[in-house]
Steps between C-alpha positions, in 0.01 A plus 500: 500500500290797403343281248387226695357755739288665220380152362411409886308828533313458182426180591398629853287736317311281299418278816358768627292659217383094432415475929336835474276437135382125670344716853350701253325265292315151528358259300248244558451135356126360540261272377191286544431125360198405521241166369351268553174267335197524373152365450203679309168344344320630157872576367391440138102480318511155588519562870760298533723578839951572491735442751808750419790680642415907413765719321388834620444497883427261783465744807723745374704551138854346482741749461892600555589893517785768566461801699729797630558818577787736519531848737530762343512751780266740642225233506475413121546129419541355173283173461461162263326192473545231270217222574466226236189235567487147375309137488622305733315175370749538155733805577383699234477880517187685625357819354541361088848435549675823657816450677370779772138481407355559868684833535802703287557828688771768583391793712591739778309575852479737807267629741275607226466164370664315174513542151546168268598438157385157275327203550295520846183446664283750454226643755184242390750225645610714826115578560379166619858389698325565866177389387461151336591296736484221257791690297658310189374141630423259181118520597426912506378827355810399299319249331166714351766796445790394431650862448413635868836215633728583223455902443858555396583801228772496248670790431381734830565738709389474802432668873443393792507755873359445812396814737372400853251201441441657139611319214521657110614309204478513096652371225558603126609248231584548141412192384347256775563178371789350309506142517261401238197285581645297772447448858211577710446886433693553194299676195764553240536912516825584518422882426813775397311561206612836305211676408239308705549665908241257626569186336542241770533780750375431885449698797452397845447714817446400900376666832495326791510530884618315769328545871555345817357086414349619163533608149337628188682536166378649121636434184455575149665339213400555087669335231491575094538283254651507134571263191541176554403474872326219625137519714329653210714813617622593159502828456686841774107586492377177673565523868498250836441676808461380854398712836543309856390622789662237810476528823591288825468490894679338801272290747803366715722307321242436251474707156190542287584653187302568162406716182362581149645461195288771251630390142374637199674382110417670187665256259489483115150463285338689839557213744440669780468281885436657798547303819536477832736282740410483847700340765497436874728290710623428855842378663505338825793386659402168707818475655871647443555226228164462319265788325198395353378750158203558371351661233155548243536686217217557186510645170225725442535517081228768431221405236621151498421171675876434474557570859782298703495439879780369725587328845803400602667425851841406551688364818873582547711327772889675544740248562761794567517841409556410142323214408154384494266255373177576426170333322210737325145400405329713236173501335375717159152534382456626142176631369432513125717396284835600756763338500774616778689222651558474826840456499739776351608393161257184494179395273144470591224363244284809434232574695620236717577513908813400631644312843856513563742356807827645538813401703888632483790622666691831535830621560618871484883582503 
C-alpha cells in the first residue's frame, strides 16, 4: 500500500512540475507563403521579355519559424527563434541552402532589453522596418541593393533595448558570412580566422526614436573582408560600409516614410565606389481591405553615369486577416552601362530599362 502511494505521489509530482514548466514557457509555430507571376521586358541583351514565377519574394519572403520563451523569474526571459526561408515556386531552401538561414538565435531579455547569440538580423535590416513601405516586395530597394533586405550576420552577438520611444541596437560577428557564394547577400567570409581579428569581421550599430505618428532611425554597419571572399572584398583590409539615416511621419492613417543609404567600398586593386541610395515612399489605406504603395528610389553612383532610378506601386486587397492578393508595377532606368534588374534576383541587358507587372497571393500562418 505504501508503495502504490509513493508511485501515485511521484506521479502526482511530475504532473505538477510538467503543468507548472508548460505556464512558464511557450512556443510559437509561424510562417508566410508567398508568389505569385511575373512579367519584365529587356530581361536579356536581346531585349527579349520573361514570364516567370520568382524564387526569392513576391510581396513578402516565404518562410516557416520557431519561437519561445521561458520565465525565468524576476523578469528575465530566456528567448529563441529558429526561422528557415524557402522558394516556394520549387521548395528549395533560401539564404544558399541553410536549414535556419533567416535567423539562428538563443538569447535572454528584461527590462533593459535582450542579448542574442548566432545567426540574426543585424541593425542595417531593423533600420528601414518602419520606413519602406515597399518592404521586401519583388520590385524594391531590394532589387539595386540586394544586401539592405537580407542583412543577416553569422556568428553574432547581438542587442537590442528599448527605453521610452528610444531604441539602441548593435551587433558583433566573428565571421559574417558562412554560406559560401550563395543567395542574395552571401559573400563567402566565414571569418574565425586565428591570427587575422578582422578577417570577415562586421559591426553594426542603431539609434532610433519613436514619437507620437513619427519616427527617425540611424544605423551604421562595416564589413571586412579576407581570402577568398567574393565582391572584390579579398582581403580583412578591404571594407563595405553603409550609414542610413530613415525617417517617417503619420498623416492619418496614411504613412510617408523614406531615407539614405551612404555606402562607401574599398575593395581589392583600389576599387573604391561611393554611392548614394535615396528613397521615398507613401502608404495609403483606401479602404480596410485595400492599401495602395508607392515608392521612387535612385542610385546616385558618384563619378559615374551608372546611376539607377526606381518606381514602383503596388495594390494589396486582404481577403482576411491572413491572406491577400496583390499585383505590383515597377519601372528601372539605368544610366551608363547599369545593369540592376528590376526584379530581385532577375536580368536586365546592360544599360538597358526595364518594365515589369506583378501579381500573387499571400498567406501567413
Amino acid at each position: 500500500m505504501t508503495r502504490k502511494i509513493s508511485l501515485h505521489a511521484v506521479a502526482l509530482a511530475a504532473a505538477l512540475c510538467a503543468s507548472s514548466a508548460m505556464a512558464q514557457s511557450s512556443v510559437t509555430i509561424y510562417g508566410i507563403i508567398d508568389t505569385g507571376v511575373v512579367y519584365t521586358t529587356n530581361a536579356n541583351a536581346n531585349g527579349n521579355s520573361v514570364f516567370k514565377m520568382p524564387s526569392l519574394t513576391g510581396s513578402f519572403p516565404s518562410r516557416i519559424g520557431f519561437k519561445g520563451t521561458e520565465d525565468l523569474g524576476g523578469g528575465l526571459q530566456a528567448m529563441f527563434v529558429l526561422e528557415s526561408g524557402f522558394a516556394p515556386d520549387t521548395g528549395a531552401m533560401g539564404q544558399g541552402g541553410r536549414l535556419f538561414g533567416r535567423q539562428s538565435y538563443v538569447g535572454l531579455k528584461n527590462s533593459w532589453g535582450q542579448l542574442m547569440l548566432g545567426r540574426q538580423v543585424n541593425m542595417t535590416y531593423l533600420s528601414q522596418l518602419k520606413t519602406d513601405v515597399m518592404g521586401p516586395n519583388l520590385f524594391a530597394i531590394g532589387s539595386i541593393d540586394a544586401y539592405l533586405p537580407n542583412a543577416r550576420s553569422d556568428n553574432a552577438i547581438g542587442y537590442l533595448g528599448n527605453f521610452s520611444g528610444f531604441t539602441v541596437g548593435a551587433t558583433y560577428s566573428f565571421g559574417r558570412d558562412a554560406a559560401g557564394p550563395a543567395g542574395p547577400a552571401a559573400t563567402n567570409c566565414p571569418g574565425e580566422v586565428a591570427g587575422n581579428s578582422k578577417a570577415c569581421r562586421q559591426v553594426t550599430a542603431l539609434l532610433g526614436y519613436d514619437g507620437k505618428g513619427w519616427g527617425m532611425t540611424s544605423s551604421y554597419d562595416i564589413l571586412y573582408g579576407n581570402t577568398g571572399a567574393s565582391n572584390g572584398m579579398t582581403s580583412s583590409d578591404n571594407t563595405d560600409q553603409r550609414v542610413t539615416l530613415n525617417g517617417y511621419f503619420m498623416l492619418g492613417d496614411v504613412k510617408i516614410g523614406g531615407g539614405v543609404v551612404d555606402r562607401r567600398t574599398r575593395a581589392a586593386a583600389n576599387t573604391n565606389t561611393d554611392s548614394d541610395l535615396y528613397y521615398l515612399g507613401v502608404s495609403y489605406p483606401l479602404s480596410v481591405a485595400l492599401v495602395l504603395d508607392a515608392q521612387v528610389s535612385r542610385l546616385d553612383v558618384k563619378n559615374s553615369p551608372n546611376d539607377v532610378t526606381l518606381s514602383v506601386a503596388r495594390l494589396t486587397y486582404n481577403l482576411s486577416k491572413r491572406t491577400a492578393v496583390y499585383g505590383s508595377l515597377g519601372y528601372i532606368k539605368n544610366g551608363g552601362t547599369s545593369s540592376v534588374a528590376l526584379d530581385a534576383g532577375g536580368t536586365v541587358g546592360a544599360g538597358k530599362n526595364q518594365l515589369g507587372v506583378m501579381t500573387g497571393i499571400r498567406h501567413t500562418f
